[in-house]
Amino acid sequence: MKPRVYIETFGCQMNVADSERAATGLRASGYDLCKSIDEADVVLLNTCSVREKAERKVYTRIGEVRAARSGKQDLLVGVMGCVAQLEGEAIFDHASSVNMVIGTRATDRIPTLIERARDGQRRVIDLGERGEHDVWDVSPVERHSPHVAFIPIIEGCNKFCSFCIVPYSRGRERSRPASEIIAETRRLQALGYKEIHLIGQNVNSYRPRVEDGLEGFPGATSFCRLLRAVAATGMPRIKFTTSFPRDFHPDIVSAIEENPNLCDWIHLPVQSGSDRILKLMRRGHKRSDYLDRIQRIKKSRRRMALTSDIIVGFPGETEEDFQQTVELVKECEYDSLYIFKYSKRAGTPAASFHDTVPESEKTVRFLELEKVQRAAQIKIYQSYVGRTLSVLVEGQSSRSDDDLTGHSTCHKVVNFKGDQSLEGEIVDVLVTAAKTNSLYGTLVSGAAVG
Ligand code: 5AD
Ligand code: SF4
């Protein structure tokens, strides 16, 4: 019998998508996938290295896995994802109980790597590139949800922001042919999926080598053409994340305006509101460039939700720089904001920058910004009361057995009372109350559309 494999995923949506892809390949090679460590013969940890805390978690988790299965001498443990790619062989030295190190582009070779480890080979490692004929497709049984699917359209990053490890862990940008993306969207639609997320570190830097699949679809950039092509499939809801400000062409907003199934949500990380810091971060955009893009979004005849990422305490960030970030956050009126304290990543340019902000000061700035955002967000969420939102019912709420939960097209969590049979349907919900991070409402129509 083939061994049973358990995959645990940390970090971003790209890792979720990679785990789904790894599971698809494993099952195609005759492996069984299981849902807990207790049943597993092989445990794969798909890791994240974007901040130090995430990276440290890997080593703790390896210890926990070994302790939980101390009776199973032949349990194989593999580290995949960003930490694997960056640390390579060093992982074996730090954690001698690890059998395999599987880089970010070795997903399709995992079955062979496991075979090698089972044959007794020690320190099995693959940090190689993707193969020419690697398969992006994911089997529906491996997807994280039967209603919402992630479709990677671009991998890697060429931007080299000075704080960020991603260009090193995920390599150069590679775009997937549009014809494949469209075919996958159609397959998912036939299977009953109601929502797809086109994902990538920078989706709007999408630049496929061939134009196949985009013929007949206009647009200022390949990404704008892709949005229109995917919208034409008729998939009920299409979201995309993450967008990079410098490459954010206003035609993206036009595409959303033209196509109701392109959702009214844009995630556009700004990182800082200070030009001095943006330059040190090597973001390639100024505060005013960013605000121009925001203005186009805000001016749209379709009301769009806007979310962002901010780093506080970047090396050299003064109180004045930070206040410029606070002002920008106030001005943008984000629907939601992910705030991070700067975390030094070895190998990135910013790791050698001096004049670091003390940890205590980072915390002060983090809390201040969080407070500013919360105040703005409460108002934004309140403004939804009395409005009817289209919600994809994703399941039961974890808070209450009577409540269903789902996301609106503007990517807000919406809870409401309803029968479980509505799961997977798109329904209209009248918003009756707002919390800081979710909305509450009552069902208006049953399975009306989609
Ligand atoms: N420190 C803190 N936050 C970081 N991010 C990326 N690198 C770092 C770092 N070194 C944040 C950015 C990015 C998000 C995914 O993670 O805000 O947009
Ligand atoms: Fe990191 Fe910048 Fe690339 Fe985003 S654009 S993944 S922040 S290097």
Short mmCIF file of C-alpha atoms and ligand atoms in Angstrom, two decimals:
data_model
loop_
_atom_site.label_atom_id
_atom_site.label_comp_id
_atom_site.label_asym_id
_atom_site.label_seq_id
_atom_site.Cartn_x
_atom_site.Cartn_y
_atom_site.Cartn_z
CA MET A 1 0.00 0.00 0.00
CA LYS A 2 1.23 3.51 -0.83
CA PRO A 3 1.91 5.74 2.16
CA ARG A 4 -0.61 8.28 3.39
CA VAL A 5 0.46 11.89 3.15
CA TYR A 6 -0.65 14.78 5.34
CA ILE A 7 0.06 18.31 4.09
CA GLU A 8 -0.06 21.26 6.50
CA THR A 9 -0.06 24.72 4.96
CA PHE A 10 1.19 28.01 6.38
CA GLY A 11 1.24 31.46 4.82
CA CYS A 12 -0.35 32.95 1.74
CA GLN A 13 -2.81 31.78 -0.89
CA MET A 14 0.06 30.75 -3.17
CA ASN A 15 1.01 28.14 -0.58
CA VAL A 16 -2.59 26.96 -0.36
CA ALA A 17 -2.61 26.61 -4.16
CA ASP A 18 0.76 24.80 -4.12
CA SER A 19 -0.48 22.35 -1.50
CA GLU A 20 -3.55 21.64 -3.63
CA ARG A 21 -1.28 21.08 -6.60
CA ALA A 22 1.05 18.81 -4.61
CA ALA A 23 -1.93 16.77 -3.39
CA THR A 24 -3.20 16.40 -6.96
CA GLY A 25 0.18 15.07 -8.12
CA LEU A 26 0.51 12.72 -5.17
CA ARG A 27 -2.91 11.22 -5.69
CA ALA A 28 -2.22 10.80 -9.41
CA SER A 29 0.86 8.78 -8.40
CA GLY A 30 -1.24 6.49 -6.22
CA TYR A 31 -0.74 8.15 -2.82
CA ASP A 32 -3.50 8.60 -0.35
CA LEU A 33 -3.98 12.03 1.27
CA CYS A 34 -5.16 12.16 4.89
CA LYS A 35 -6.58 14.87 7.12
CA SER A 36 -4.52 14.44 10.27
CA ILE A 37 -0.98 13.79 11.42
CA ASP A 38 -2.16 10.73 13.36
CA GLU A 39 -3.01 8.80 10.20
CA ALA A 40 0.04 9.90 8.21
CA ASP A 41 3.11 8.04 6.99
CA VAL A 42 4.49 11.21 5.45
CA VAL A 43 4.02 14.74 6.83
CA LEU A 44 4.74 17.70 4.57
CA LEU A 45 4.91 21.19 6.06
CA ASN A 46 4.37 23.88 3.42
CA THR A 47 6.13 26.86 4.96
CA CYS A 48 6.18 30.67 4.89
CA SER A 49 9.19 32.93 5.40
CA VAL A 50 7.75 36.40 4.80
CA ARG A 51 8.32 37.41 8.43
CA GLU A 52 10.62 35.94 11.08
CA LYS A 53 7.77 34.74 13.27
CA ALA A 54 6.37 32.57 10.47
CA GLU A 55 9.77 31.08 9.82
CA ARG A 56 10.40 30.21 13.47
CA LYS A 57 7.08 28.38 13.56
CA VAL A 58 8.44 25.72 11.19
CA TYR A 59 11.01 24.41 13.63
CA THR A 60 8.51 24.34 16.51
CA ARG A 61 6.09 22.46 14.30
CA ILE A 62 8.67 19.85 13.23
CA GLY A 63 9.28 19.12 16.93
CA GLU A 64 5.55 18.86 17.61
CA VAL A 65 5.00 16.49 14.68
CA ARG A 66 7.80 14.19 15.81
CA ALA A 67 6.55 14.26 19.42
CA ALA A 68 2.97 13.48 18.35
CA ARG A 69 4.15 10.43 16.39
CA SER A 70 7.05 9.34 18.59
CA GLY A 71 5.97 5.70 18.23
CA LYS A 72 6.27 5.78 14.48
CA GLN A 73 9.95 5.40 13.64
CA ASP A 74 9.42 5.36 9.88
CA LEU A 75 7.38 8.59 9.70
CA LEU A 76 8.85 10.79 6.97
CA VAL A 77 8.86 14.56 7.45
CA GLY A 78 9.34 16.98 4.57
CA VAL A 79 9.67 20.76 4.58
CA MET A 80 8.34 22.42 1.46
CA GLY A 81 7.64 26.05 0.46
CA CYS A 82 9.57 29.25 1.08
CA VAL A 83 11.62 28.20 4.13
CA ALA A 84 12.71 25.06 2.26
CA GLN A 85 13.82 27.09 -0.75
CA LEU A 86 15.74 29.65 1.30
CA GLU A 87 17.36 27.47 3.96
CA GLY A 88 18.04 24.41 1.79
CA GLU A 89 20.52 21.95 3.34
CA ALA A 90 20.70 24.01 6.53
CA ILE A 91 17.28 22.66 7.52
CA PHE A 92 18.80 19.18 7.92
CA ASP A 93 21.43 20.67 10.25
CA HIS A 94 18.87 22.59 12.36
CA ALA A 95 16.33 19.77 12.47
CA SER A 96 17.96 16.39 11.99
CA SER A 97 14.60 14.60 11.96
CA VAL A 98 13.68 16.19 8.61
CA ASN A 99 13.95 13.72 5.72
CA MET A 100 13.11 15.94 2.73
CA VAL A 101 13.57 19.58 1.73
CA ILE A 102 11.33 20.49 -1.19
CA GLY A 103 11.74 23.91 -2.83
CA THR A 104 8.96 26.16 -4.12
CA ARG A 105 9.26 24.91 -7.71
CA ALA A 106 9.61 21.19 -6.94
CA THR A 107 5.91 20.56 -6.26
CA ASP A 108 5.45 18.23 -9.23
CA ARG A 109 8.44 16.10 -8.23
CA ILE A 110 7.25 15.34 -4.68
CA PRO A 111 6.15 11.74 -5.44
CA THR A 112 9.68 10.85 -6.63
CA LEU A 113 11.27 12.65 -3.69
CA ILE A 114 9.14 10.62 -1.26
CA GLU A 115 10.13 7.41 -3.08
CA ARG A 116 13.79 8.30 -2.64
CA ALA A 117 13.33 8.93 1.07
CA ARG A 118 11.42 5.65 1.45
CA ASP A 119 14.26 3.84 -0.30
CA GLY A 120 16.47 4.97 2.55
CA GLN A 121 18.17 7.97 0.93
CA ARG A 122 19.05 10.56 3.56
CA ARG A 123 18.74 14.33 3.15
CA VAL A 124 16.57 14.26 0.03
CA ILE A 125 16.59 17.77 -1.42
CA ASP A 126 15.22 19.49 -4.55
CA LEU A 127 15.59 23.25 -4.98
CA GLY A 128 15.30 23.11 -8.77
CA GLU A 129 13.13 25.06 -11.19
CA ARG A 130 9.73 24.02 -12.49
CA GLY A 131 9.87 21.54 -15.36
CA GLU A 132 8.86 22.60 -18.87
CA HIS A 133 5.72 20.44 -18.69
CA ASP A 134 4.70 20.98 -15.09
CA VAL A 135 1.00 20.70 -14.50
CA TRP A 136 -0.82 23.66 -12.85
CA ASP A 137 -4.17 21.93 -12.75
CA VAL A 138 -5.68 20.95 -9.45
CA SER A 139 -8.12 18.12 -8.93
CA PRO A 140 -11.42 19.32 -7.38
CA VAL A 141 -11.11 16.89 -4.45
CA GLU A 142 -7.90 18.62 -3.32
CA ARG A 143 -9.34 22.13 -3.37
CA HIS A 144 -9.73 23.94 -0.05
CA SER A 145 -13.39 24.71 -0.78
CA PRO A 146 -16.06 23.24 -3.06
CA HIS A 147 -17.34 26.76 -3.84
CA VAL A 148 -14.31 29.06 -4.07
CA ALA A 149 -11.20 28.12 -6.07
CA PHE A 150 -7.76 29.71 -6.30
CA ILE A 151 -6.23 29.87 -9.76
CA PRO A 152 -2.55 30.92 -9.83
CA ILE A 153 -1.92 33.07 -12.91
CA ILE A 154 1.61 34.26 -12.14
CA GLU A 155 4.32 32.91 -9.85
CA GLY A 156 7.37 34.59 -8.40
CA CYS A 157 8.31 38.26 -8.24
CA ASN A 158 10.75 40.54 -10.10
CA LYS A 159 10.16 43.63 -7.97
CA PHE A 160 12.79 43.19 -5.26
CA CYS A 161 11.28 45.54 -2.71
CA SER A 162 14.13 46.00 -0.26
CA PHE A 163 12.35 44.39 2.72
CA CYS A 164 10.93 41.37 0.95
CA ILE A 165 12.18 37.80 0.74
CA VAL A 166 9.66 36.63 -1.89
CA PRO A 167 11.83 37.25 -5.00
CA TYR A 168 14.44 34.97 -3.40
CA SER A 169 12.04 32.28 -2.18
CA ARG A 170 9.80 32.16 -5.24
CA GLY A 171 12.14 33.18 -8.01
CA ARG A 172 11.39 35.18 -11.15
CA GLU A 173 7.92 35.93 -12.46
CA ARG A 174 6.39 33.25 -14.65
CA SER A 175 2.94 33.78 -16.13
CA ARG A 176 0.64 30.93 -16.99
CA PRO A 177 -0.86 30.86 -20.52
CA ALA A 178 -4.28 32.54 -20.62
CA SER A 179 -5.75 29.62 -22.57
CA GLU A 180 -5.03 27.34 -19.59
CA ILE A 181 -6.48 29.81 -17.08
CA ILE A 182 -9.65 30.14 -19.14
CA ALA A 183 -9.98 26.39 -19.60
CA GLU A 184 -9.58 25.86 -15.84
CA THR A 185 -12.18 28.53 -15.12
CA ARG A 186 -14.63 26.75 -17.45
CA ARG A 187 -13.95 23.39 -15.84
CA LEU A 188 -14.56 24.86 -12.38
CA GLN A 189 -17.77 26.45 -13.55
CA ALA A 190 -19.00 23.11 -14.90
CA LEU A 191 -18.22 21.59 -11.50
CA GLY A 192 -20.40 24.19 -9.79
CA TYR A 193 -17.79 26.58 -8.41
CA LYS A 194 -19.27 30.03 -7.91
CA GLU A 195 -16.15 32.08 -7.26
CA ILE A 196 -12.55 32.06 -8.42
CA HIS A 197 -9.59 34.07 -7.18
CA LEU A 198 -6.91 34.78 -9.76
CA ILE A 199 -3.85 34.75 -7.54
CA GLY A 200 -0.19 35.70 -7.68
CA GLN A 201 2.33 37.89 -5.84
CA ASN A 202 1.58 40.58 -8.43
CA VAL A 203 -1.34 39.59 -10.63
CA ASN A 204 -1.28 42.79 -12.62
CA SER A 205 2.30 42.12 -13.75
CA TYR A 206 0.83 39.17 -15.68
CA ARG A 207 2.77 38.81 -18.93
CA PRO A 208 2.38 35.45 -20.70
CA ARG A 209 4.87 34.42 -23.38
CA VAL A 210 2.07 33.74 -25.86
CA GLU A 211 -1.23 35.52 -26.38
CA ASP A 212 -3.28 32.31 -26.77
CA GLY A 213 -6.68 32.74 -25.22
CA LEU A 214 -6.58 36.55 -25.19
CA GLU A 215 -7.45 37.00 -28.88
CA GLY A 216 -10.41 39.31 -29.33
CA PHE A 217 -10.23 40.70 -25.78
CA PRO A 218 -9.11 44.33 -25.60
CA GLY A 219 -7.17 45.88 -22.76
CA ALA A 220 -4.30 48.20 -21.94
CA THR A 221 -2.21 45.34 -20.49
CA SER A 222 -2.19 41.54 -20.69
CA PHE A 223 -3.80 41.43 -17.25
CA CYS A 224 -6.67 43.71 -18.34
CA ARG A 225 -7.23 41.45 -21.35
CA LEU A 226 -7.14 38.39 -19.10
CA LEU A 227 -9.74 39.91 -16.77
CA ARG A 228 -12.08 40.48 -19.72
CA ALA A 229 -11.42 36.99 -21.12
CA VAL A 230 -12.08 35.30 -17.77
CA ALA A 231 -15.19 37.44 -17.23
CA ALA A 232 -16.49 36.26 -20.63
CA THR A 233 -16.58 32.64 -19.35
CA GLY A 234 -19.58 33.63 -17.22
CA MET A 235 -18.04 32.42 -13.93
CA PRO A 236 -20.40 34.13 -11.43
CA ARG A 237 -17.73 35.82 -9.28
CA ILE A 238 -14.12 36.64 -10.09
CA LYS A 239 -11.73 38.17 -7.57
CA PHE A 240 -8.00 38.78 -7.96
CA THR A 241 -5.15 39.42 -5.57
CA THR A 242 -2.52 40.87 -5.04
CA SER A 243 -2.12 43.99 -7.23
CA PHE A 244 1.14 45.95 -7.39
CA PRO A 245 0.62 49.75 -7.39
CA ARG A 246 3.20 50.63 -10.05
CA ASP A 247 1.62 48.22 -12.56
CA PHE A 248 -1.97 49.08 -11.63
CA HIS A 249 -3.38 50.36 -14.90
CA PRO A 250 -6.67 52.34 -14.68
CA ASP A 251 -8.06 50.00 -17.35
CA ILE A 252 -8.37 47.38 -14.57
CA VAL A 253 -11.07 49.59 -13.05
CA SER A 254 -12.73 49.97 -16.47
CA ALA A 255 -12.77 46.17 -16.88
CA ILE A 256 -14.50 45.85 -13.49
CA GLU A 257 -17.02 48.52 -14.46
CA GLU A 258 -17.87 46.68 -17.67
CA ASN A 259 -18.25 43.22 -16.15
CA PRO A 260 -20.56 42.65 -13.17
CA ASN A 261 -18.90 39.28 -12.45
CA LEU A 262 -15.54 40.99 -11.86
CA CYS A 263 -15.94 41.66 -8.14
CA ASP A 264 -15.88 45.09 -6.51
CA TRP A 265 -12.79 44.53 -4.36
CA ILE A 266 -9.19 45.65 -4.93
CA HIS A 267 -6.23 44.76 -2.70
CA LEU A 268 -3.52 47.32 -3.38
CA PRO A 269 -0.70 47.26 -0.80
CA VAL A 270 0.94 50.64 -0.25
CA GLN A 271 3.41 49.68 2.55
CA SER A 272 4.10 53.32 3.56
CA GLY A 273 2.74 56.83 3.10
CA SER A 274 6.16 58.49 3.14
CA ASP A 275 8.03 59.10 -0.13
CA ARG A 276 11.34 58.84 1.69
CA ILE A 277 10.46 55.38 3.05
CA LEU A 278 8.86 54.24 -0.22
CA LYS A 279 12.16 55.06 -1.93
CA LEU A 280 14.16 53.11 0.68
CA MET A 281 11.69 50.27 0.23
CA ARG A 282 12.36 50.41 -3.55
CA ARG A 283 8.67 50.21 -4.30
CA GLY A 284 8.89 52.09 -7.57
CA HIS A 285 5.96 54.36 -6.72
CA LYS A 286 5.51 57.63 -4.89
CA ARG A 287 2.70 58.51 -2.51
CA SER A 288 1.06 60.65 -5.22
CA ASP A 289 1.24 57.83 -7.82
CA TYR A 290 -0.57 55.60 -5.38
CA LEU A 291 -3.19 58.20 -4.54
CA ASP A 292 -3.84 58.76 -8.27
CA ARG A 293 -4.69 55.07 -8.59
CA ILE A 294 -6.92 55.25 -5.53
CA GLN A 295 -8.71 58.26 -6.96
CA ARG A 296 -9.55 56.37 -10.13
CA ILE A 297 -10.93 53.53 -8.01
CA LYS A 298 -12.95 55.87 -5.78
CA LYS A 299 -14.31 57.79 -8.76
CA SER A 300 -15.71 54.62 -10.30
CA ARG A 301 -19.45 54.40 -10.81
CA ARG A 302 -19.19 51.02 -9.09
CA ARG A 303 -18.42 51.34 -5.38
CA MET A 304 -15.32 49.28 -4.77
CA ALA A 305 -13.90 47.91 -1.57
CA LEU A 306 -10.26 48.72 -1.08
CA THR A 307 -7.75 46.90 1.14
CA SER A 308 -4.03 47.32 1.70
CA ASP A 309 -0.86 46.20 3.52
CA ILE A 310 1.36 48.48 5.60
CA ILE A 311 4.74 47.90 7.22
CA VAL A 312 5.50 49.98 10.30
CA GLY A 313 8.99 50.47 11.74
CA PHE A 314 10.93 50.08 8.49
CA PRO A 315 14.62 50.96 9.16
CA GLY A 316 14.93 54.73 9.43
CA GLU A 317 11.18 55.40 9.66
CA THR A 318 10.82 58.58 11.71
CA GLU A 319 7.73 59.72 13.58
CA GLU A 320 7.12 62.16 10.71
CA ASP A 321 7.30 59.37 8.11
CA PHE A 322 4.91 57.33 10.20
CA GLN A 323 2.46 60.23 10.50
CA GLN A 324 2.42 60.45 6.71
CA THR A 325 1.35 56.81 6.67
CA VAL A 326 -1.38 57.59 9.21
CA GLU A 327 -2.61 60.46 7.01
CA LEU A 328 -2.61 58.28 3.91
CA VAL A 329 -4.58 55.56 5.69
CA LYS A 330 -7.14 58.16 6.76
CA GLU A 331 -7.38 59.51 3.24
CA CYS A 332 -7.77 56.13 1.53
CA GLU A 333 -10.55 54.92 3.86
CA TYR A 334 -9.62 51.27 3.51
CA ASP A 335 -12.27 48.62 4.03
CA SER A 336 -9.58 46.55 5.73
CA LEU A 337 -5.88 46.89 6.41
CA TYR A 338 -3.15 44.36 7.19
CA ILE A 339 -0.53 46.01 9.37
CA PHE A 340 2.87 44.38 9.91
CA LYS A 341 5.82 45.32 12.06
CA TYR A 342 8.96 45.33 9.94
CA SER A 343 10.77 42.03 10.22
CA LYS A 344 14.39 41.82 9.12
CA ARG A 345 14.89 39.13 6.46
CA ALA A 346 18.46 37.91 5.91
CA GLY A 347 19.59 38.32 2.31
CA THR A 348 17.32 41.27 1.50
CA PRO A 349 18.85 44.76 0.94
CA ALA A 350 17.02 46.24 3.95
CA ALA A 351 18.69 43.72 6.26
CA SER A 352 21.87 45.81 6.02
CA PHE A 353 20.11 49.16 6.58
CA HIS A 354 20.98 50.84 9.86
CA ASP A 355 18.94 53.11 12.06
CA THR A 356 16.45 50.49 13.01
CA VAL A 357 13.29 51.35 14.92
CA PRO A 358 13.20 49.76 18.40
CA GLU A 359 10.70 46.94 18.82
CA SER A 360 8.78 48.91 21.47
CA GLU A 361 8.36 51.81 19.03
CA LYS A 362 7.18 49.46 16.29
CA THR A 363 4.50 48.25 18.69
CA VAL A 364 3.43 51.82 19.51
CA ARG A 365 3.09 52.64 15.80
CA PHE A 366 1.32 49.38 15.09
CA LEU A 367 -1.28 50.07 17.80
CA GLU A 368 -1.77 53.68 16.75
CA LEU A 369 -2.36 52.74 13.13
CA GLU A 370 -4.66 49.92 14.15
CA LYS A 371 -6.73 52.38 16.16
CA VAL A 372 -6.97 54.82 13.25
CA GLN A 373 -7.98 52.03 10.91
CA ARG A 374 -10.55 50.59 13.32
CA ALA A 375 -12.27 53.96 13.67
CA ALA A 376 -12.47 54.38 9.89
CA GLN A 377 -13.50 50.78 9.35
CA ILE A 378 -16.38 50.93 11.83
CA LYS A 379 -17.83 53.83 9.84
CA ILE A 380 -17.38 52.03 6.52
CA TYR A 381 -18.98 48.85 7.84
CA GLN A 382 -21.84 50.88 9.35
CA SER A 383 -22.50 52.40 5.94
CA TYR A 384 -23.46 48.94 4.68
CA VAL A 385 -26.41 48.71 7.08
CA GLY A 386 -29.60 48.90 5.02
CA ARG A 387 -27.87 47.74 1.85
CA THR A 388 -28.44 44.39 0.20
CA LEU A 389 -25.33 42.39 -0.65
CA SER A 390 -24.87 39.38 -2.85
CA VAL A 391 -23.33 36.66 -0.67
CA LEU A 392 -21.83 33.30 -1.59
CA VAL A 393 -22.81 30.94 1.22
CA GLU A 394 -19.65 29.10 2.20
CA GLY A 395 -20.87 27.16 5.24
CA GLN A 396 -22.01 27.36 8.81
CA SER A 397 -20.65 30.14 10.98
CA SER A 398 -18.15 28.91 13.55
CA ARG A 399 -19.73 31.25 16.10
CA SER A 400 -23.31 29.98 15.94
CA ASP A 401 -24.94 26.79 14.65
CA ASP A 402 -27.95 28.74 13.36
CA ASP A 403 -25.90 31.15 11.29
CA LEU A 404 -24.53 30.76 7.82
CA THR A 405 -21.42 32.60 6.69
CA GLY A 406 -20.06 33.75 3.38
CA HIS A 407 -18.39 36.60 1.56
CA SER A 408 -19.91 39.47 -0.36
CA THR A 409 -18.59 40.45 -3.78
CA CYS A 410 -16.76 43.25 -1.91
CA HIS A 411 -15.05 40.50 0.13
CA LYS A 412 -16.68 41.19 3.46
CA VAL A 413 -17.64 38.39 5.80
CA VAL A 414 -21.44 38.32 6.06
CA ASN A 415 -23.32 36.17 8.60
CA PHE A 416 -27.05 35.54 8.61
CA LYS A 417 -29.66 33.03 9.70
CA GLY A 418 -30.49 30.41 7.11
CA ASP A 419 -30.82 26.78 6.26
CA GLN A 420 -27.70 24.71 5.63
CA SER A 421 -29.11 23.66 2.27
CA LEU A 422 -28.18 27.12 0.99
CA GLU A 423 -24.48 26.29 1.17
CA GLY A 424 -22.86 26.91 -2.20
CA GLU A 425 -25.63 29.26 -3.35
CA ILE A 426 -25.41 32.97 -4.06
CA VAL A 427 -28.09 34.78 -2.05
CA ASP A 428 -29.12 38.34 -1.31
CA VAL A 429 -28.65 39.46 2.27
CA LEU A 430 -29.98 42.71 3.72
CA VAL A 431 -27.36 44.05 6.13
CA THR A 432 -28.90 44.84 9.52
CA ALA A 433 -25.85 45.27 11.76
CA ALA A 434 -22.12 45.89 11.46
CA LYS A 435 -19.19 44.72 13.55
CA THR A 436 -15.58 45.82 12.98
CA ASN A 437 -14.70 42.91 10.71
CA SER A 438 -18.02 41.41 9.66
CA LEU A 439 -21.59 42.24 8.75
CA TYR A 440 -24.79 40.67 9.95
CA GLY A 441 -27.99 40.47 7.95
CA THR A 442 -31.19 38.73 6.96
CA LEU A 443 -31.85 36.64 3.92
CA VAL A 444 -33.80 38.50 1.25
CA SER A 445 -34.11 35.92 -1.48
CA GLY A 446 -33.31 32.23 -1.59
CA ALA A 447 -31.05 30.85 -4.26
CA ALA A 448 -31.93 33.68 -6.61
CA VAL A 449 -28.96 33.82 -8.92
CA GLY A 450 -25.89 31.94 -9.97
N1 5AD B 1 8.49 42.61 7.33
C1 5AD B 1 7.19 42.89 7.58
N2 5AD B 1 6.23 42.71 6.68
C2 5AD B 1 6.57 42.23 5.46
N3 5AD B 1 5.85 41.98 4.36
C3 5AD B 1 6.66 41.50 3.41
N4 5AD B 1 7.93 41.45 3.86
C4 5AD B 1 7.90 41.92 5.14
C5 5AD B 1 8.89 42.13 6.13
N5 5AD B 1 10.18 41.87 5.90
C6 5AD B 1 4.41 42.25 4.27
C7 5AD B 1 4.11 43.27 3.18
C8 5AD B 1 3.46 42.43 2.13
C9 5AD B 1 2.76 41.38 2.96
C10 5AD B 1 2.35 40.14 2.24
O1 5AD B 1 3.70 41.06 3.96
O2 5AD B 1 3.21 44.24 3.68
O3 5AD B 1 2.56 43.15 1.32
FE1 SF4 B 2 7.63 41.29 -2.09
FE2 SF4 B 2 7.55 43.65 -3.35
FE3 SF4 B 2 7.41 41.34 -4.75
FE4 SF4 B 2 5.34 42.12 -3.21
S1 SF4 B 2 6.16 43.22 -5.00
S2 SF4 B 2 6.24 40.04 -3.33
S3 SF4 B 2 6.37 43.09 -1.49
S4 SF4 B 2 9.16 42.06 -3.56
#
